[in-house]
Amino acid sequence: MTHYDLAVIGGGIVGLAHALAAARRRLKVCVIDRDRRSNGASVRNFGFVTVTGQRAGVTWNRARRSRDVWAEVAPLAGIPVLHRGTAVVAHRPEAMAVLEQFAGGTMGEGCRLLDPGEVARTLPMVRPDIRGALWSPHELRVEPREALPKLAAFLAAAHGVDFLWGVQARGVETGAADAVVVDTTAGRITASRVAVCPGGDLLSLFPETLARRGLTQSKLHMLRLAPQPAGWRLPGSVMQDLSLVRYEGYTDLPGVPALKARLDAEAGDALANGIHLIVVQGADGSLVVGDSHHYDPTPDPFAPAGVDAIILRHAAETLDIPDMTVTERWLGCYPSSPTETAFIDAPDPAVRLSVVSSGTGMSTAFAIGEEAVADLFGEGPAP
């Protein structure tokens, strides 16, 4: 029986991030996942590695570190970086005031404000009736449904990580001096340390520990629009006014209450459905558009057409999109905390339980993996 330095339970982006951090320390690693491939929140998102707008402090720092790891690993793993940077477009004067306040603060470093003329020159697909925009150079974007399999293949080929796909971890047995035992449907696996990265599965492992966090689930709507004509190309991701009352890097700014009041009057249906517009573009020219947020411990599987219509309305108000044909629709789901963007818990000295509880896994997981692995194996730098 192979003994591992680290067994990672969960093959989404958080689990793969832990595997990468351990592999960089030349540790022997296995990843166990009940699905045949990464199939949860990690492949049902924008692939948008977001720095600007993240909650100040730990989350913002994690996003910056994770963005840097993505930039290092993506070319090694053959993962295309599809675009870099983000434009936050202001439709209303209140939104422009918030962007000006953000740009003047610490987290606005490197960002620049664009007047309507500059927006027209740099993002000609933005509709002209706007107040301006904030351009951030800090973001990058990958295609998640392609990036996750390529990242797993890279970990296997370049770092010797073993993957047990389609294997359920049924329990983690601690207490032995030299090993933790993971009981799985493929047999018992021993490891010196275990990282549990359960994603939205809050009941299979350490449910009492997870219950103390007060988590629920967030369901979101996502859409893909047809490839746009040749030459219609976004230079980066696009957001707008609605994001400024949702992303915590903005919400404490003094101009937000006035913007929120105006949005309540003019876009109340969007706020009621937790919608904030993000538009990104794929290598084939298609657009991924979203998203909404509905919270329930057991989200239903239904996707009302009216929610999609609101998302598409805001996309059309912000961008002159030649082809609005919807070619795909899907639901995402992730665990959500009322207070924490993520946490690393220690139900046992040899176990770390890592959960991203804010939908920011693509943006922060690599840093969280590094922190958890350092906590398990010591604070020294990876070789």
Short mmCIF file of C-alpha atoms in Angstrom, two decimals:
data_model
loop_
_atom_site.label_atom_id
_atom_site.label_comp_id
_atom_site.label_asym_id
_atom_site.label_seq_id
_atom_site.Cartn_x
_atom_site.Cartn_y
_atom_site.Cartn_z
CA MET A 1 0.00 0.00 0.00
CA THR A 2 1.36 3.42 -0.98
CA HIS A 3 1.74 5.81 1.92
CA TYR A 4 1.24 9.46 1.05
CA ASP A 5 2.56 12.57 2.71
CA LEU A 6 -0.74 14.28 1.92
CA ALA A 7 -4.12 12.90 0.89
CA VAL A 8 -6.40 15.57 -0.56
CA ILE A 9 -10.13 14.87 -0.53
CA GLY A 10 -11.79 16.91 -3.26
CA GLY A 11 -10.67 17.48 -6.85
CA GLY A 12 -12.06 20.95 -7.43
CA ILE A 13 -9.87 24.04 -7.61
CA VAL A 14 -9.39 24.14 -3.82
CA GLY A 15 -8.24 20.51 -3.70
CA LEU A 16 -5.96 20.93 -6.72
CA ALA A 17 -4.47 24.04 -5.10
CA HIS A 18 -3.59 22.04 -1.99
CA ALA A 19 -2.08 19.32 -4.18
CA LEU A 20 0.04 21.87 -6.03
CA ALA A 21 1.28 23.48 -2.83
CA ALA A 22 2.29 20.09 -1.43
CA ALA A 23 3.82 18.87 -4.69
CA ARG A 24 5.99 21.98 -4.83
CA ARG A 25 7.41 20.83 -1.49
CA ARG A 26 8.26 17.50 -3.16
CA LEU A 27 5.71 15.68 -1.06
CA LYS A 28 3.95 12.52 -2.21
CA VAL A 29 0.31 13.46 -2.86
CA CYS A 30 -2.92 11.79 -3.85
CA VAL A 31 -6.24 13.45 -4.71
CA ILE A 32 -9.52 11.61 -4.06
CA ASP A 33 -12.77 12.71 -5.67
CA ARG A 34 -16.13 10.97 -5.88
CA ASP A 35 -16.75 12.28 -9.41
CA ARG A 36 -14.91 11.15 -12.54
CA ARG A 37 -13.58 14.68 -13.06
CA SER A 38 -13.90 18.15 -11.52
CA ASN A 39 -17.61 18.80 -11.92
CA GLY A 40 -18.78 21.24 -9.25
CA ALA A 41 -18.48 24.97 -8.74
CA SER A 42 -14.93 24.93 -10.10
CA VAL A 43 -16.07 24.32 -13.69
CA ARG A 44 -19.36 26.25 -13.51
CA ASN A 45 -17.99 29.76 -13.21
CA PHE A 46 -16.42 32.50 -15.32
CA GLY A 47 -12.82 31.40 -14.85
CA PHE A 48 -12.39 35.01 -13.75
CA VAL A 49 -9.47 35.40 -11.30
CA THR A 50 -10.63 38.54 -9.54
CA VAL A 51 -8.44 40.83 -7.44
CA THR A 52 -10.09 44.25 -7.72
CA GLY A 53 -13.18 44.43 -5.53
CA GLN A 54 -12.26 41.59 -3.18
CA ARG A 55 -12.73 42.14 0.55
CA ALA A 56 -9.85 44.15 1.97
CA GLY A 57 -7.18 42.32 3.94
CA VAL A 58 -6.79 38.56 3.83
CA THR A 59 -9.08 37.91 0.85
CA TRP A 60 -7.49 40.63 -1.30
CA ASN A 61 -4.01 39.37 -0.45
CA ARG A 62 -5.03 35.79 -1.23
CA ALA A 63 -6.42 36.90 -4.58
CA ARG A 64 -3.21 38.69 -5.51
CA ARG A 65 -1.11 35.65 -4.58
CA SER A 66 -3.45 33.26 -6.40
CA ARG A 67 -3.40 35.43 -9.52
CA ASP A 68 0.39 35.19 -9.50
CA VAL A 69 0.28 31.40 -9.15
CA TRP A 70 -2.19 31.16 -12.03
CA ALA A 71 0.20 33.24 -14.14
CA GLU A 72 3.07 30.87 -13.27
CA VAL A 73 1.23 27.57 -13.65
CA ALA A 74 -1.06 28.24 -16.62
CA PRO A 75 1.69 28.17 -19.29
CA LEU A 76 3.31 25.11 -17.70
CA ALA A 77 -0.01 23.26 -17.76
CA GLY A 78 -0.96 24.42 -21.25
CA ILE A 79 -3.83 26.54 -19.96
CA PRO A 80 -4.47 29.60 -22.15
CA VAL A 81 -4.93 32.92 -20.36
CA LEU A 82 -7.79 34.29 -22.45
CA HIS A 83 -7.63 37.88 -21.33
CA ARG A 84 -6.19 40.10 -18.63
CA GLY A 85 -7.73 43.03 -16.81
CA THR A 86 -11.23 44.18 -15.90
CA ALA A 87 -13.40 47.14 -16.85
CA VAL A 88 -16.04 48.22 -14.32
CA VAL A 89 -18.42 50.40 -16.34
CA ALA A 90 -20.38 53.16 -14.56
CA HIS A 91 -23.85 53.87 -15.96
CA ARG A 92 -24.85 56.24 -13.16
CA PRO A 93 -23.06 59.23 -11.63
CA GLU A 94 -23.35 57.54 -8.24
CA ALA A 95 -21.44 54.54 -9.61
CA MET A 96 -18.73 56.78 -11.03
CA ALA A 97 -18.38 58.42 -7.62
CA VAL A 98 -17.81 54.99 -6.03
CA LEU A 99 -15.17 54.14 -8.64
CA GLU A 100 -13.39 57.44 -8.00
CA GLN A 101 -13.35 56.71 -4.27
CA PHE A 102 -12.01 53.20 -4.90
CA ALA A 103 -9.30 54.42 -7.28
CA GLY A 104 -8.10 56.85 -4.62
CA GLY A 105 -7.64 54.11 -2.01
CA THR A 106 -4.95 51.51 -1.37
CA MET A 107 -6.71 48.75 -3.30
CA GLY A 108 -7.06 51.03 -6.30
CA GLU A 109 -3.32 51.06 -6.87
CA GLY A 110 -2.53 50.34 -10.52
CA CYS A 111 -6.13 50.96 -11.61
CA ARG A 112 -7.10 53.98 -13.69
CA LEU A 113 -10.27 55.87 -14.31
CA LEU A 114 -11.49 56.24 -17.89
CA ASP A 115 -13.75 59.01 -19.11
CA PRO A 116 -16.42 58.16 -21.73
CA GLY A 117 -14.09 59.04 -24.59
CA GLU A 118 -11.34 56.76 -23.28
CA VAL A 119 -13.88 53.98 -22.79
CA ALA A 120 -15.01 54.37 -26.41
CA ARG A 121 -11.42 54.05 -27.63
CA THR A 122 -10.39 51.11 -25.47
CA LEU A 123 -13.70 49.23 -25.26
CA PRO A 124 -15.67 50.28 -28.33
CA MET A 125 -18.34 47.65 -27.64
CA VAL A 126 -19.46 49.49 -24.47
CA ARG A 127 -22.64 51.45 -25.12
CA PRO A 128 -22.07 55.21 -25.18
CA ASP A 129 -24.54 56.34 -22.51
CA ILE A 130 -22.16 55.87 -19.58
CA ARG A 131 -20.31 58.05 -17.05
CA GLY A 132 -16.94 56.34 -17.38
CA ALA A 133 -15.19 53.22 -16.13
CA LEU A 134 -12.44 51.85 -13.92
CA TRP A 135 -9.80 49.75 -15.65
CA SER A 136 -7.95 47.23 -13.49
CA PRO A 137 -4.90 45.42 -14.91
CA HIS A 138 -4.82 42.89 -12.08
CA GLU A 139 -7.17 40.13 -13.30
CA LEU A 140 -6.82 37.22 -15.67
CA ARG A 141 -9.27 34.72 -17.09
CA VAL A 142 -9.07 31.03 -18.01
CA GLU A 143 -11.76 28.69 -19.33
CA PRO A 144 -12.57 26.64 -16.21
CA ARG A 145 -14.00 23.57 -17.92
CA GLU A 146 -10.67 23.24 -19.76
CA ALA A 147 -8.35 24.58 -17.09
CA LEU A 148 -9.28 22.15 -14.31
CA PRO A 149 -8.59 18.95 -16.31
CA LYS A 150 -5.35 20.43 -17.64
CA LEU A 151 -4.25 21.43 -14.15
CA ALA A 152 -4.94 17.90 -12.87
CA ALA A 153 -3.04 16.38 -15.81
CA PHE A 154 -0.10 18.72 -15.11
CA LEU A 155 -0.03 17.73 -11.44
CA ALA A 156 0.03 14.06 -12.42
CA ALA A 157 2.65 14.37 -15.17
CA ALA A 158 4.99 16.99 -13.71
CA HIS A 159 4.64 16.28 -9.98
CA GLY A 160 3.62 12.63 -9.76
CA VAL A 161 0.32 13.35 -8.01
CA ASP A 162 -1.93 10.27 -7.95
CA PHE A 163 -5.62 10.81 -8.75
CA LEU A 164 -8.40 8.53 -7.57
CA TRP A 165 -11.40 9.72 -9.59
CA GLY A 166 -14.79 8.17 -8.96
CA VAL A 167 -13.78 7.21 -5.42
CA GLN A 168 -15.82 8.28 -2.40
CA ALA A 169 -14.03 9.14 0.85
CA ARG A 170 -16.29 7.67 3.53
CA GLY A 171 -14.35 8.65 6.62
CA VAL A 172 -11.10 9.96 8.06
CA GLU A 173 -9.63 8.02 10.98
CA THR A 174 -7.17 9.97 13.12
CA GLY A 175 -5.29 9.29 16.30
CA ALA A 176 -2.49 7.01 15.12
CA ALA A 177 0.99 8.36 15.76
CA ASP A 178 2.29 8.02 12.23
CA ALA A 179 -0.69 8.02 9.85
CA VAL A 180 -4.21 9.12 9.13
CA VAL A 181 -6.42 6.55 7.42
CA VAL A 182 -8.88 7.60 4.75
CA ASP A 183 -11.60 4.99 4.31
CA THR A 184 -12.72 5.02 0.65
CA THR A 185 -14.83 2.94 -1.70
CA ALA A 186 -11.54 1.80 -3.29
CA GLY A 187 -9.97 0.71 0.01
CA ARG A 188 -8.09 2.31 2.89
CA ILE A 189 -5.45 4.93 2.15
CA THR A 190 -2.83 6.08 4.65
CA ALA A 191 -1.24 9.51 4.74
CA SER A 192 0.75 11.59 7.18
CA ARG A 193 -1.65 14.47 6.71
CA VAL A 194 -5.08 14.97 5.11
CA ALA A 195 -6.62 18.06 3.47
CA VAL A 196 -10.40 17.93 3.16
CA CYS A 197 -11.70 20.26 0.44
CA PRO A 198 -15.39 19.32 0.23
CA GLY A 199 -16.80 22.15 -1.86
CA GLY A 200 -20.55 22.11 -1.39
CA ASP A 201 -20.68 18.69 0.34
CA LEU A 202 -21.26 19.75 3.93
CA LEU A 203 -22.41 16.39 5.33
CA SER A 204 -20.02 13.60 4.29
CA LEU A 205 -16.93 14.50 6.34
CA PHE A 206 -16.66 16.50 9.58
CA PRO A 207 -20.29 17.69 9.40
CA GLU A 208 -20.28 18.94 13.00
CA THR A 209 -17.29 21.17 12.29
CA LEU A 210 -18.92 22.54 9.15
CA ALA A 211 -22.26 23.06 10.89
CA ARG A 212 -20.68 25.51 13.31
CA ARG A 213 -19.86 27.82 10.37
CA GLY A 214 -23.52 28.55 9.59
CA LEU A 215 -23.16 27.77 5.89
CA THR A 216 -25.91 27.67 3.32
CA GLN A 217 -25.78 27.13 -0.46
CA SER A 218 -25.83 29.73 -3.22
CA LYS A 219 -27.39 28.79 -6.58
CA LEU A 220 -26.49 30.90 -9.60
CA HIS A 221 -27.55 31.18 -13.24
CA MET A 222 -24.94 31.24 -16.01
CA LEU A 223 -25.34 31.62 -19.78
CA ARG A 224 -23.14 31.34 -22.85
CA LEU A 225 -23.86 33.52 -25.88
CA ALA A 226 -22.90 32.63 -29.43
CA PRO A 227 -19.43 33.47 -30.80
CA GLN A 228 -19.36 37.12 -31.81
CA PRO A 229 -18.20 38.38 -35.22
CA ALA A 230 -14.50 38.57 -36.01
CA GLY A 231 -13.01 41.72 -34.54
CA TRP A 232 -15.49 41.95 -31.65
CA ARG A 233 -13.11 41.19 -28.82
CA LEU A 234 -13.23 42.15 -25.16
CA PRO A 235 -9.81 43.22 -23.83
CA GLY A 236 -10.81 42.04 -20.37
CA SER A 237 -13.73 41.07 -18.19
CA VAL A 238 -16.60 43.56 -17.88
CA MET A 239 -18.67 44.45 -14.84
CA GLN A 240 -20.89 47.44 -14.04
CA ASP A 241 -22.90 49.32 -11.37
CA LEU A 242 -24.51 46.24 -9.80
CA SER A 243 -21.12 44.80 -8.80
CA LEU A 244 -20.32 47.88 -6.72
CA VAL A 245 -23.07 47.10 -4.21
CA ARG A 246 -22.10 43.42 -4.00
CA TYR A 247 -18.30 43.10 -4.04
CA GLU A 248 -17.02 43.81 -0.54
CA GLY A 249 -14.01 45.75 -1.77
CA TYR A 250 -16.45 48.47 -2.77
CA THR A 251 -19.38 48.16 -0.38
CA ASP A 252 -17.86 50.15 2.51
CA LEU A 253 -17.07 53.17 0.34
CA PRO A 254 -19.03 56.31 1.26
CA GLY A 255 -20.78 56.60 -2.10
CA VAL A 256 -22.36 53.14 -2.01
CA PRO A 257 -25.55 54.01 -0.06
CA ALA A 258 -26.56 56.57 -2.68
CA LEU A 259 -25.85 54.10 -5.48
CA LYS A 260 -27.77 51.36 -3.67
CA ALA A 261 -30.79 53.63 -3.26
CA ARG A 262 -30.81 54.44 -6.96
CA LEU A 263 -30.38 50.79 -7.94
CA ASP A 264 -33.24 49.83 -5.62
CA ALA A 265 -35.47 52.19 -7.61
CA GLU A 266 -34.15 51.41 -11.10
CA ALA A 267 -32.92 47.80 -10.93
CA GLY A 268 -34.72 46.34 -7.95
CA ASP A 269 -35.48 43.11 -9.79
CA ALA A 270 -31.76 42.52 -10.32
CA LEU A 271 -30.93 43.16 -6.66
CA ALA A 272 -33.79 40.92 -5.53
CA ASN A 273 -32.25 38.05 -7.53
CA GLY A 274 -28.69 38.73 -6.40
CA ILE A 275 -27.66 39.68 -9.93
CA HIS A 276 -24.48 41.53 -10.73
CA LEU A 277 -23.32 41.51 -14.31
CA ILE A 278 -20.07 39.87 -15.42
CA VAL A 279 -19.24 39.27 -19.08
CA VAL A 280 -16.14 37.39 -20.24
CA GLN A 281 -15.13 36.09 -23.67
CA GLY A 282 -13.85 32.69 -24.75
CA ALA A 283 -11.21 31.78 -27.29
CA ASP A 284 -13.97 30.98 -29.81
CA GLY A 285 -15.50 34.44 -29.39
CA SER A 286 -18.44 33.24 -27.29
CA LEU A 287 -19.46 35.21 -24.21
CA VAL A 288 -20.11 33.85 -20.74
CA VAL A 289 -22.68 36.05 -19.00
CA GLY A 290 -24.05 35.98 -15.44
CA ASP A 291 -24.85 35.72 -12.71
CA SER A 292 -27.56 35.53 -10.03
CA HIS A 293 -27.55 34.34 -6.41
CA HIS A 294 -30.33 32.53 -4.56
CA TYR A 295 -29.69 31.06 -1.12
CA ASP A 296 -31.11 27.89 0.42
CA PRO A 297 -29.67 24.94 2.37
CA THR A 298 -30.99 22.71 -0.43
CA PRO A 299 -31.20 24.79 -3.62
CA ASP A 300 -33.88 23.63 -6.03
CA PRO A 301 -32.77 22.55 -9.54
CA PHE A 302 -35.04 25.01 -11.37
CA ALA A 303 -33.84 27.98 -13.43
CA PRO A 304 -36.62 30.54 -14.02
CA ALA A 305 -36.39 32.17 -17.45
CA GLY A 306 -37.17 35.54 -15.89
CA VAL A 307 -33.85 35.55 -14.03
CA ASP A 308 -31.95 34.91 -17.27
CA ALA A 309 -33.92 37.72 -18.93
CA ILE A 310 -32.77 40.22 -16.29
CA ILE A 311 -29.13 39.16 -16.70
CA LEU A 312 -29.38 39.49 -20.50
CA ARG A 313 -31.08 42.88 -20.20
CA HIS A 314 -28.19 44.28 -18.21
CA ALA A 315 -25.68 42.75 -20.61
CA ALA A 316 -27.43 44.44 -23.55
CA GLU A 317 -27.61 47.74 -21.69
CA THR A 318 -23.85 47.67 -21.04
CA LEU A 319 -22.45 46.16 -24.26
CA ASP A 320 -23.45 46.35 -27.91
CA ILE A 321 -23.50 42.56 -28.43
CA PRO A 322 -24.11 41.63 -32.08
CA ASP A 323 -25.38 38.10 -31.41
CA MET A 324 -27.44 37.54 -28.24
CA THR A 325 -28.25 33.92 -29.07
CA VAL A 326 -28.01 31.79 -25.92
CA THR A 327 -26.18 28.55 -26.72
CA GLU A 328 -25.81 27.13 -23.18
CA ARG A 329 -27.43 27.60 -19.77
CA TRP A 330 -26.29 26.04 -16.51
CA LEU A 331 -26.59 26.33 -12.76
CA GLY A 332 -23.71 26.74 -10.37
CA CYS A 333 -23.79 26.10 -6.64
CA TYR A 334 -21.33 26.86 -3.86
CA PRO A 335 -21.31 27.02 -0.04
CA SER A 336 -21.94 30.48 1.33
CA SER A 337 -21.17 32.04 4.70
CA PRO A 338 -22.78 35.19 6.07
CA THR A 339 -19.44 36.38 7.45
CA GLU A 340 -16.44 34.51 5.99
CA THR A 341 -15.09 34.46 2.46
CA ALA A 342 -13.17 31.25 3.26
CA PHE A 343 -11.83 29.31 6.22
CA ILE A 344 -9.26 26.67 7.12
CA ASP A 345 -10.38 24.59 10.10
CA ALA A 346 -8.40 21.99 12.08
CA PRO A 347 -10.71 19.19 13.27
CA ASP A 348 -7.54 17.23 14.11
CA PRO A 349 -3.84 18.19 14.25
CA ALA A 350 -3.20 16.10 11.14
CA VAL A 351 -6.25 17.34 9.19
CA ARG A 352 -7.15 20.65 7.61
CA LEU A 353 -10.64 21.40 6.35
CA SER A 354 -10.56 24.13 3.69
CA VAL A 355 -13.72 25.75 2.31
CA VAL A 356 -14.18 28.78 0.11
CA SER A 357 -17.54 30.16 1.26
CA SER A 358 -18.00 33.11 -1.10
CA GLY A 359 -17.73 31.85 -4.66
CA THR A 360 -14.14 33.09 -4.94
CA GLY A 361 -12.38 29.75 -5.33
CA MET A 362 -10.80 30.48 -8.71
CA SER A 363 -9.55 33.78 -7.28
CA THR A 364 -8.17 32.67 -3.91
CA ALA A 365 -7.68 28.87 -3.81
CA PHE A 366 -3.97 28.75 -4.62
CA ALA A 367 -3.14 30.98 -1.65
CA ILE A 368 -5.48 29.03 0.64
CA GLY A 369 -3.79 25.79 -0.42
CA GLU A 370 -0.38 27.23 0.37
CA GLU A 371 -1.55 28.37 3.80
CA ALA A 372 -3.13 25.04 4.71
CA VAL A 373 -0.14 23.00 3.55
CA ALA A 374 2.27 25.30 5.39
CA ASP A 375 0.16 24.87 8.52
CA LEU A 376 0.26 21.07 8.18
CA PHE A 377 3.94 20.67 7.27
CA GLY A 378 5.63 23.75 8.69
CA GLU A 379 5.98 27.35 7.65
CA GLY A 380 9.18 26.98 5.66
CA PRO A 381 9.11 27.90 1.97
CA ALA A 382 8.55 25.26 -0.67
CA PRO A 383 11.78 23.99 -2.23
#
